[in-house]
PDB file of C-alpha atoms in Angstrom:
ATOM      1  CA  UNK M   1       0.000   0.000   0.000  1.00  0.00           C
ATOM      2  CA  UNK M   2       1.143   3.266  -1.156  1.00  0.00           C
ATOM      3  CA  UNK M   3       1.595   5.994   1.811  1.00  0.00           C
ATOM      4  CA  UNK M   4      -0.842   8.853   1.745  1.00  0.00           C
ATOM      5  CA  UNK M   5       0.785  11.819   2.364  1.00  0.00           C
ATOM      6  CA  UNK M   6      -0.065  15.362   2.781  1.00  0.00           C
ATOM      7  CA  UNK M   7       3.079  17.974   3.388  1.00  0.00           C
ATOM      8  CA  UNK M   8       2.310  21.680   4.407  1.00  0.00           C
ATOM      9  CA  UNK M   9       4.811  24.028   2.568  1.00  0.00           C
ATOM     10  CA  UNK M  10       4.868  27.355   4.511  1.00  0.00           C
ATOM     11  CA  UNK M  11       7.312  28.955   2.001  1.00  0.00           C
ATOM     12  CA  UNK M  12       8.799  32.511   3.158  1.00  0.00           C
ATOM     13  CA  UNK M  13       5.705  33.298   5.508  1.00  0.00           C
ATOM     14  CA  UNK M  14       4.824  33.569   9.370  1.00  0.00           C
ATOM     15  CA  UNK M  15       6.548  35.162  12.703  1.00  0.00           C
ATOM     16  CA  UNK M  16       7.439  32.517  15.530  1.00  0.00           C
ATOM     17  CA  UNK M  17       4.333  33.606  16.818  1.00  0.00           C
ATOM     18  CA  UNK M  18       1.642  32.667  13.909  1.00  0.00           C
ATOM     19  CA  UNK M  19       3.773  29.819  13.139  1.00  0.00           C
ATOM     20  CA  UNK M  20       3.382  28.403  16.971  1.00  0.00           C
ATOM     21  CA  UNK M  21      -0.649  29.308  16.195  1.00  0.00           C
ATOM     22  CA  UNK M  22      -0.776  27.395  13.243  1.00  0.00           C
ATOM     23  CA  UNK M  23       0.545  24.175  13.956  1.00  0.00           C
ATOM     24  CA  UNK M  24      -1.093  23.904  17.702  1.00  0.00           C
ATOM     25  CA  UNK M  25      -4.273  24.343  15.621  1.00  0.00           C
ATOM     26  CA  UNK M  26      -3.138  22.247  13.001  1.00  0.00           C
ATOM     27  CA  UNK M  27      -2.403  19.337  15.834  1.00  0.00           C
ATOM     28  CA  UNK M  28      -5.363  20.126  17.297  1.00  0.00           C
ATOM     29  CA  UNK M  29      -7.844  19.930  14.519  1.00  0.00           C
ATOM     30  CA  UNK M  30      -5.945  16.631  12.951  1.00  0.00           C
ATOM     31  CA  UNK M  31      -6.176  15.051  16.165  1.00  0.00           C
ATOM     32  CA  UNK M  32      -9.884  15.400  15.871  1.00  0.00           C
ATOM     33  CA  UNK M  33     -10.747  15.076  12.677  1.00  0.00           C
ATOM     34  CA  UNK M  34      -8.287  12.925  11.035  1.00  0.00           C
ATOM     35  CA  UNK M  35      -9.744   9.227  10.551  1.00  0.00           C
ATOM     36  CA  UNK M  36      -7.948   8.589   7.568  1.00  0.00           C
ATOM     37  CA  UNK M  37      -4.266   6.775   8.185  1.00  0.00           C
ATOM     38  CA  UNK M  38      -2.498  10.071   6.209  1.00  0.00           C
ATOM     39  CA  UNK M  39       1.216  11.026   7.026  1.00  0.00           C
ATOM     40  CA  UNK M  40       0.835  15.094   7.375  1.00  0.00           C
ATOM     41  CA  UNK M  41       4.182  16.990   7.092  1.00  0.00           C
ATOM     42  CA  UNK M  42       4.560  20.206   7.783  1.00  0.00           C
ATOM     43  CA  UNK M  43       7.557  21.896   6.460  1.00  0.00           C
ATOM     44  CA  UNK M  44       8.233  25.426   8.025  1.00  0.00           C
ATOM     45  CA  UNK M  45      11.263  27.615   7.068  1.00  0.00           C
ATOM     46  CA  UNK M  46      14.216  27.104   8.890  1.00  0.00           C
ATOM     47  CA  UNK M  47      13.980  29.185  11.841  1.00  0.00           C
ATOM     48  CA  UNK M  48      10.166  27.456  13.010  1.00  0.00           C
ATOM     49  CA  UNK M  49      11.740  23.627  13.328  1.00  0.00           C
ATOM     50  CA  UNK M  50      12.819  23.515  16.825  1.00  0.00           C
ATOM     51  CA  UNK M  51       9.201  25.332  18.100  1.00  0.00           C
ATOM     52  CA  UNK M  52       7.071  22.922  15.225  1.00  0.00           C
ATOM     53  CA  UNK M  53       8.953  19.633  16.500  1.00  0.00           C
ATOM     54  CA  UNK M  54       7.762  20.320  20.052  1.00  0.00           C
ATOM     55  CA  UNK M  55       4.460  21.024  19.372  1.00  0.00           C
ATOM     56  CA  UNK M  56       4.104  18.079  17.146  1.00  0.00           C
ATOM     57  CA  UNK M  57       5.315  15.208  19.388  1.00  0.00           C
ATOM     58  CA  UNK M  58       3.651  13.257  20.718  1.00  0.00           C
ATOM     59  CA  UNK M  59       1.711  12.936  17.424  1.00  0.00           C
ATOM     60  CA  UNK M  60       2.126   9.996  15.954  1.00  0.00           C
ATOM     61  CA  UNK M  61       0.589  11.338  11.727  1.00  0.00           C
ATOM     62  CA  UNK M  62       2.279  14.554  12.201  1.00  0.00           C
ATOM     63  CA  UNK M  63       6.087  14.946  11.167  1.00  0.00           C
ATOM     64  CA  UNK M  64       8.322  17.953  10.847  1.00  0.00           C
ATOM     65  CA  UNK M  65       9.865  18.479   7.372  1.00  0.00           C
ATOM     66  CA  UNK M  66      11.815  21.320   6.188  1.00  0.00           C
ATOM     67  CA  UNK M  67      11.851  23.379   2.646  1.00  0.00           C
ATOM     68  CA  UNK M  68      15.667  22.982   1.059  1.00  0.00           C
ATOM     69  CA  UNK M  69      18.809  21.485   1.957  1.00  0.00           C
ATOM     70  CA  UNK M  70      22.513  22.071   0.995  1.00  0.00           C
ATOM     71  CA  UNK M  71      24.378  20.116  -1.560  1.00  0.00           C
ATOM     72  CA  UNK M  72      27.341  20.150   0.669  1.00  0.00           C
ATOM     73  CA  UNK M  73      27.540  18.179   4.136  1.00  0.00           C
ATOM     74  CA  UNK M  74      29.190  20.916   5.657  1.00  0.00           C
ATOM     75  CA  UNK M  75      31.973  23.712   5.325  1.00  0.00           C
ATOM     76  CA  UNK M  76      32.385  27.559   4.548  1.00  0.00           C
ATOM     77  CA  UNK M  77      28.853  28.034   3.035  1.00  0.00           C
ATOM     78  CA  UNK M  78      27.306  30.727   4.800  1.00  0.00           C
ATOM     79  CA  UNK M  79      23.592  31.192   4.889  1.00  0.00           C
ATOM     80  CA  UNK M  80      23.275  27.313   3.794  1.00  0.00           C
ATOM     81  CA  UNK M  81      21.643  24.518   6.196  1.00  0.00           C
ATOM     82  CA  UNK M  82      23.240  21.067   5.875  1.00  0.00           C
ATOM     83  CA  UNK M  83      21.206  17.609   6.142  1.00  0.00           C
ATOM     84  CA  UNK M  84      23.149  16.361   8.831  1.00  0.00           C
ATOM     85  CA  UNK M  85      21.787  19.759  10.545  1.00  0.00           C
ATOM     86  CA  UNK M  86      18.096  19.110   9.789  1.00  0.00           C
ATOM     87  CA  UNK M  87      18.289  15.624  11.123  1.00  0.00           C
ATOM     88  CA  UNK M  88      20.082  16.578  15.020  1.00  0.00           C
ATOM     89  CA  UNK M  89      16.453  18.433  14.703  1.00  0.00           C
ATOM     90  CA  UNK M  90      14.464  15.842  14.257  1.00  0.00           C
ATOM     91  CA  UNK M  91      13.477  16.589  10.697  1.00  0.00           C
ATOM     92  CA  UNK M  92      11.715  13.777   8.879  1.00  0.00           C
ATOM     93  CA  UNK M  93      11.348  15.029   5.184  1.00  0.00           C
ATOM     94  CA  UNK M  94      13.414  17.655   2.954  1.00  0.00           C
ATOM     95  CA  UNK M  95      11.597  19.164  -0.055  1.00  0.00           C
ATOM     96  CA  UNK M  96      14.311  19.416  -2.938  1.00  0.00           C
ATOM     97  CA  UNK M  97      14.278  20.632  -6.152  1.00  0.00           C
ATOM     98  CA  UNK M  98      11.358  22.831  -5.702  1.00  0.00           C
ATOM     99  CA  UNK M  99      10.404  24.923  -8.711  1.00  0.00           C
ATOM    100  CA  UNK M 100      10.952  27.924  -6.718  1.00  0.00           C
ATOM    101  CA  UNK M 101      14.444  26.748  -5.474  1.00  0.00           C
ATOM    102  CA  UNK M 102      15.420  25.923  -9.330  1.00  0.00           C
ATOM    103  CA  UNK M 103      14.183  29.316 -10.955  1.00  0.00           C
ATOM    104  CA  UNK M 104      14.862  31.996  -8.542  1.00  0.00           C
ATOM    105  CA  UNK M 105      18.047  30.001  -7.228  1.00  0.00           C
ATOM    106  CA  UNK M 106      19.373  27.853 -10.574  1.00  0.00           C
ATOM    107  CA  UNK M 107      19.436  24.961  -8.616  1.00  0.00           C
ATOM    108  CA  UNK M 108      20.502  21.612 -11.308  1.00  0.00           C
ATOM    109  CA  UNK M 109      19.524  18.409 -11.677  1.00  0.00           C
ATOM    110  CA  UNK M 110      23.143  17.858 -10.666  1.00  0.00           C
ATOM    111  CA  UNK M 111      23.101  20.059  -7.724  1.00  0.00           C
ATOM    112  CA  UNK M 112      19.771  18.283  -6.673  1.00  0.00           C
ATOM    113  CA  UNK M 113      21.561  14.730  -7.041  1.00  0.00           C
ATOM    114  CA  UNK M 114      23.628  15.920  -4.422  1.00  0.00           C
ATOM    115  CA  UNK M 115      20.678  17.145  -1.759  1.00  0.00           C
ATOM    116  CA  UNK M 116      19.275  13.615  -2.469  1.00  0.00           C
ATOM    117  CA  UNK M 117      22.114  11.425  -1.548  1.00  0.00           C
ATOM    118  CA  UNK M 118      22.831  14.070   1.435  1.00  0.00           C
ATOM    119  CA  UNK M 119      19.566  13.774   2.711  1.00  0.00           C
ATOM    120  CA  UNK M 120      19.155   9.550   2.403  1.00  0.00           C
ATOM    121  CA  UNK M 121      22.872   9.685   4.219  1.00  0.00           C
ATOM    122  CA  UNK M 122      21.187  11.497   7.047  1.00  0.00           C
ATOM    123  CA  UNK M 123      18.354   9.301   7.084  1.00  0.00           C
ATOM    124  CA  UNK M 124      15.520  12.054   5.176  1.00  0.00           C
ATOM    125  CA  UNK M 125      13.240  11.187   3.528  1.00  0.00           C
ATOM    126  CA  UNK M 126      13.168  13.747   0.229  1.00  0.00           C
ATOM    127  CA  UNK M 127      10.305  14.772  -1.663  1.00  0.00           C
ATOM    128  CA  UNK M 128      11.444  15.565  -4.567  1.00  0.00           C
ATOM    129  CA  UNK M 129       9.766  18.070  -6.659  1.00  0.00           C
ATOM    130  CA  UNK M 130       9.936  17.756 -10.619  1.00  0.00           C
ATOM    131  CA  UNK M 131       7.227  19.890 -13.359  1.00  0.00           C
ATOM    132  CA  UNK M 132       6.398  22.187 -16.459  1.00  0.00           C
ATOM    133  CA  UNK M 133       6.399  25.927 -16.546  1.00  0.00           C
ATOM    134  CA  UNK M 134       3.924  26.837 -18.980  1.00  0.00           C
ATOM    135  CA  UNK M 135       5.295  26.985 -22.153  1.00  0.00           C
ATOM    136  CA  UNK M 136       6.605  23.784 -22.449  1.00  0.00           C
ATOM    137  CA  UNK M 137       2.740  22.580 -21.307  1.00  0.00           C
ATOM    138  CA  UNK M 138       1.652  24.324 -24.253  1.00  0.00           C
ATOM    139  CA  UNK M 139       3.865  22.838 -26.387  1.00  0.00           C
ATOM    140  CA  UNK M 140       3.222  19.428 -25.466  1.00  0.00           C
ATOM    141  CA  UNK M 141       6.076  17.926 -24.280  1.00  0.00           C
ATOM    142  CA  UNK M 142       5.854  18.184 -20.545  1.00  0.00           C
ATOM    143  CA  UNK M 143       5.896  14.350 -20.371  1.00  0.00           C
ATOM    144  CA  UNK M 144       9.505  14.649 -21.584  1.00  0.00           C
ATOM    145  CA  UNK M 145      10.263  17.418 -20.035  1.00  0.00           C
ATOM    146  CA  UNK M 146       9.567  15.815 -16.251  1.00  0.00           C
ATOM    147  CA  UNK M 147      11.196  12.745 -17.340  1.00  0.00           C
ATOM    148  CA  UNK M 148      14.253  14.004 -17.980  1.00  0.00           C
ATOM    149  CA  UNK M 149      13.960  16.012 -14.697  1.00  0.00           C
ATOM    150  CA  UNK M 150      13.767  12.674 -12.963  1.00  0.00           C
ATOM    151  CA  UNK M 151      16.386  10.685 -15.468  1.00  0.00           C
ATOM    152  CA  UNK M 152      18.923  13.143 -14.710  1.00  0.00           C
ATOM    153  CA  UNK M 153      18.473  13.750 -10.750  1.00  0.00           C
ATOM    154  CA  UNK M 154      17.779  10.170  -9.634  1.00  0.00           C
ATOM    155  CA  UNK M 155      18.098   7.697 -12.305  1.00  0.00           C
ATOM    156  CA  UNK M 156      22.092   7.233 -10.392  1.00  0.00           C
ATOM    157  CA  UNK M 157      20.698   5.903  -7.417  1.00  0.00           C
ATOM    158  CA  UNK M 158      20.194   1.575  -7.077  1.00  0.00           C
ATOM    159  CA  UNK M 159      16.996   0.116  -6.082  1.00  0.00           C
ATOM    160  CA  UNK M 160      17.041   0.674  -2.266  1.00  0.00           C
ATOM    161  CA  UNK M 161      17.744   4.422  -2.524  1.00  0.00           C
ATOM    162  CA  UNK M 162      14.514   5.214  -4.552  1.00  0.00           C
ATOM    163  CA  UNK M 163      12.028   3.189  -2.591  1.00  0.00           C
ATOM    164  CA  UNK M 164      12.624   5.773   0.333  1.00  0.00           C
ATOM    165  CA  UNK M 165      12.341   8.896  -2.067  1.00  0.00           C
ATOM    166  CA  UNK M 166       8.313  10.645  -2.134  1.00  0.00           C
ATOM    167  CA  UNK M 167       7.696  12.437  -5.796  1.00  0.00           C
ATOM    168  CA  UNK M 168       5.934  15.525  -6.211  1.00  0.00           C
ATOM    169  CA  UNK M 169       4.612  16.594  -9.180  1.00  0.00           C
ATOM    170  CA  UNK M 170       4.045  20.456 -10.033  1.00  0.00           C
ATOM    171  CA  UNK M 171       2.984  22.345 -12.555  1.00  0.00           C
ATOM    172  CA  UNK M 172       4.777  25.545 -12.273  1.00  0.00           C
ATOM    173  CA  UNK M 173       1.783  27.117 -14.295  1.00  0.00           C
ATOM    174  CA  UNK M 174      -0.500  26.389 -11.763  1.00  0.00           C
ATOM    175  CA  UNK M 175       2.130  27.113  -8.600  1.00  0.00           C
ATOM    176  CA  UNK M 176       0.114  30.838  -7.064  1.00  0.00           C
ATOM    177  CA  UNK M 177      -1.522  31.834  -9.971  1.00  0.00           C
ATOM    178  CA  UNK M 178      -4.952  30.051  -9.127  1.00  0.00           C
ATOM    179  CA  UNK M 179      -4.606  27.871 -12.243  1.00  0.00           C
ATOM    180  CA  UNK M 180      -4.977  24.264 -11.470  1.00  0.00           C
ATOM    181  CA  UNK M 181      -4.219  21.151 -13.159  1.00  0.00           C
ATOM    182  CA  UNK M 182      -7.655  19.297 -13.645  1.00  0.00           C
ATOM    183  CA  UNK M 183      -7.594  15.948 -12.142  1.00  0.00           C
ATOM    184  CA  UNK M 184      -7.267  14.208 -15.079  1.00  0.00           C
ATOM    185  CA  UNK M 185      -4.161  16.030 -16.381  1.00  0.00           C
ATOM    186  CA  UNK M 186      -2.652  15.161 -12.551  1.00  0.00           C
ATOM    187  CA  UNK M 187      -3.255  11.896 -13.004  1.00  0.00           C
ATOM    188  CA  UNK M 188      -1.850  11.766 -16.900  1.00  0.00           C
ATOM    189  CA  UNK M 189       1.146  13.047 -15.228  1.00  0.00           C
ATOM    190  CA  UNK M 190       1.705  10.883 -12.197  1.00  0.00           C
ATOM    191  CA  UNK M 191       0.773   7.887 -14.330  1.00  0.00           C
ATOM    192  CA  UNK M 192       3.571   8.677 -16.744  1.00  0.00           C
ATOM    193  CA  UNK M 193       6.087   9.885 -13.736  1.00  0.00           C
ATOM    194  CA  UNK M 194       5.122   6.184 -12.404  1.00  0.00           C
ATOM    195  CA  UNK M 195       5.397   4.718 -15.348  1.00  0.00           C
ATOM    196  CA  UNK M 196       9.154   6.435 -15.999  1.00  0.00           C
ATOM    197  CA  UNK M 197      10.583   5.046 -12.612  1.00  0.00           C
ATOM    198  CA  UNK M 198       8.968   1.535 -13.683  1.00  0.00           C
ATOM    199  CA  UNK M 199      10.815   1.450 -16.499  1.00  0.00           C
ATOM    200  CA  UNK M 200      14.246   2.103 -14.475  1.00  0.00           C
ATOM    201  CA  UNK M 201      13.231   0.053 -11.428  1.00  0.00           C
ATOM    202  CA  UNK M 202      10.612  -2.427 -12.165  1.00  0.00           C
ATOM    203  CA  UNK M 203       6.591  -2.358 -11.501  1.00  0.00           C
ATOM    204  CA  UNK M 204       6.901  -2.978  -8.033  1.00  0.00           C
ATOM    205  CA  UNK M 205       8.945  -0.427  -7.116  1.00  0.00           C
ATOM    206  CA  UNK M 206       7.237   2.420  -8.727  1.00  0.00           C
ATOM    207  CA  UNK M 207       3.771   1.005  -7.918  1.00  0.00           C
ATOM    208  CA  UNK M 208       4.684   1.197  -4.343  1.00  0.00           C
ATOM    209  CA  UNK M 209       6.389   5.253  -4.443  1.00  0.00           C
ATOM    210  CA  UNK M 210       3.877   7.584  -3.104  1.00  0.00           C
ATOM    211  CA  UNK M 211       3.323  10.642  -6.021  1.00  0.00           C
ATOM    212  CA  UNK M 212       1.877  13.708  -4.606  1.00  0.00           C
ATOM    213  CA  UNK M 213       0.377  16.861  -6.380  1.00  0.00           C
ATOM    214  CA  UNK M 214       1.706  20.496  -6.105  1.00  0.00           C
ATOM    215  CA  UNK M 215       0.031  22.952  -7.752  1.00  0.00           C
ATOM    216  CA  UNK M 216      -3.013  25.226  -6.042  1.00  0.00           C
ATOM    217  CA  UNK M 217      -4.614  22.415  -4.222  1.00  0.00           C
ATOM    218  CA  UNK M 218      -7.487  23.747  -1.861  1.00  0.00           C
ATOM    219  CA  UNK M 219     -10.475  21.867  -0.035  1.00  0.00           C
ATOM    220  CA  UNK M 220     -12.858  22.896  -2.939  1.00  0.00           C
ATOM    221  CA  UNK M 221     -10.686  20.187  -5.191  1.00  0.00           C
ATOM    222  CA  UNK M 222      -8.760  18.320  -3.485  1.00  0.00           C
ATOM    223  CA  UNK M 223     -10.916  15.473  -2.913  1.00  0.00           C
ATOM    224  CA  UNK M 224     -10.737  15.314  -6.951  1.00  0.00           C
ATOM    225  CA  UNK M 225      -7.871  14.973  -7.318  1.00  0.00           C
ATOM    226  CA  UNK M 226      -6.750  12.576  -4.848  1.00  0.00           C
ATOM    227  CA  UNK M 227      -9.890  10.511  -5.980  1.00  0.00           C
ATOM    228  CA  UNK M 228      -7.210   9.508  -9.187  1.00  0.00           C
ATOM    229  CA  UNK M 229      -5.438   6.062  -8.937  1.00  0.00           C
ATOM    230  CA  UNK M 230      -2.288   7.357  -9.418  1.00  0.00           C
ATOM    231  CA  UNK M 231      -2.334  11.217  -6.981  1.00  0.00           C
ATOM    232  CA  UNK M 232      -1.792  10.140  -2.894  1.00  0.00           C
ATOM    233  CA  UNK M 233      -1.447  13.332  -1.517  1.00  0.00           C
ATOM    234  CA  UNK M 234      -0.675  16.649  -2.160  1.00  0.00           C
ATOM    235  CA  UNK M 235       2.415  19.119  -1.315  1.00  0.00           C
ATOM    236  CA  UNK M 236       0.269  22.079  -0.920  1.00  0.00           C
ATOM    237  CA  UNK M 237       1.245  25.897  -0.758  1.00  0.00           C
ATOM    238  CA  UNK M 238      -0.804  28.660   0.348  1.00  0.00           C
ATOM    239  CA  UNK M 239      -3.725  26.603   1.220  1.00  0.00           C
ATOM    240  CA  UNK M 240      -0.980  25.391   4.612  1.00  0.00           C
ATOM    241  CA  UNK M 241      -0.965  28.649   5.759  1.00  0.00           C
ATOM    242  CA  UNK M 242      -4.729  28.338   7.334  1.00  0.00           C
ATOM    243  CA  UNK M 243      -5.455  25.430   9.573  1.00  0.00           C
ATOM    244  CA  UNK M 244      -9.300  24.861   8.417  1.00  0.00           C
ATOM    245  CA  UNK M 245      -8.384  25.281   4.673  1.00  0.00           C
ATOM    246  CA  UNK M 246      -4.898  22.534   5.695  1.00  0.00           C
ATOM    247  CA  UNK M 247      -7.148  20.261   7.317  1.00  0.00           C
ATOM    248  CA  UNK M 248      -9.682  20.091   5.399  1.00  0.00           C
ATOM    249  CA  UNK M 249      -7.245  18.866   2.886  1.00  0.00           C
ATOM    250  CA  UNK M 250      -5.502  16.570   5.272  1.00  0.00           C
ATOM    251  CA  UNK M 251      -9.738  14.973   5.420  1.00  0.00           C
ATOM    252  CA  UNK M 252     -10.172  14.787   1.722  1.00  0.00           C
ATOM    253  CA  UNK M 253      -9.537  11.465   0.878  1.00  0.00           C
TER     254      UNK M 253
END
């Protein structure tokens, strides 16, 4: 059975203070609501994990995850947080390669080789982010385009590595613009992303990776799309920010 997952990406956004409000309301509403058996991550920036991983223990669904890692294990790199780091925290998950990270950053499939095997040494699990901007959607070849996202990033790593990687598919066209991939274009896509890694590392292994959906998922759709065979979760944005809206998500499958 594939693992449902549901990861809350704050971005840039909240003081310690509305952070600390969101995720004891977060806990609080999960703990009574939740009756589905779905992993929730929430991935703060930086500077929320120690106050997040205390308010979340104790709760068994709910792990702490954070946005971006280095590409170096440690060193002169000021400004940059290594894996090794994340994990003495008590970090669970490490987004990489998110379309924000690649564009405004120039972050490579290379570099994000690097963040992967980094993270997996440190005993992260990544969810690794891989989409279209809107131009190559339009032209048709975002199938490709993803693939070789993935072929170039993580088609180094052996068997063993890849079952303990979680995908997440985005369509950088429909990242805050209020544009959103219908459910059957998310599942085209995570049927050919699952489909890609089969061909690399067999049926079974691809059948079992969770694939989650990025791109302006709120309660109004959500349960669409996770309704699709291939979609088990969602890496959501702005919708994370507000513990009803979160939540509700978290409830829709």
């Amino acid at each position: 059975m594939r693992k449902k997952i549901v990861a809350g990406n704050w971005k840039m956004n909240l003081t310690q203070t509305e952070g600390q409000k969101l995720t004891s309301e977060i806990v609080n509403m999960i703990k009574d609501e939740s009756t589905q058996d779905v992993s929730v991550v929430l991935n703060p920036p930086f500077v929320h994990l120690q106050g997040v991983q205390k308010l979340i223990d104790g709760a068994s669904n709910i792990h702490l995850g954070a946005q971006n890692c280095s590409d170096k294990a440690s060193g002169a790199y000021t400004g940059e947080v290594s894996a090794s780091m994340l994990a003495s925290f008590g970090v669970s998950y490490v987004i990489i390669g998110h379309s924000e990270r690649r564009e405004y950053f120039g972050e490579t499939n290379a570099m994000l080789t690097d963040k992967v095997k980094l993270a997996l040494e440190n005993g992260l699990t990544p969810i690794f982010c891989c989409g279209e901007p809107l131009d190559i959607r339009e032209d048709g070849t975002h199938l490709a385009y993803v693939t070789n996202q993935l072929t170039e990033s993580l088609f180094g790593f052996g068997e063993e590595d890849i079952k303990k990687l979680v995908i997440a598919y985005e369509p950088i066209w429909a990242i805050g613009t209020g544009k959103t991939a219908s459910s059957d274009q998310a599942q085209e896509m995570h049927a050919g992303i699952r489909e890609h890694l089969a061909s690399k590392y067999g049926t079974e292994i691809a059948d079992n990776l969770s694939i989650l959906y990025g791109g302006s998922c709120k309660p109004d759709n959500a349960k669409d799309i996770f309704s699709k065979p291939d979609v088990d979760g969602g890496l959501i944005g702005g919708a994370s920010l507000k513990s009803r809206d979160f939540t509700d998500i978290v409830t829709s499958f």
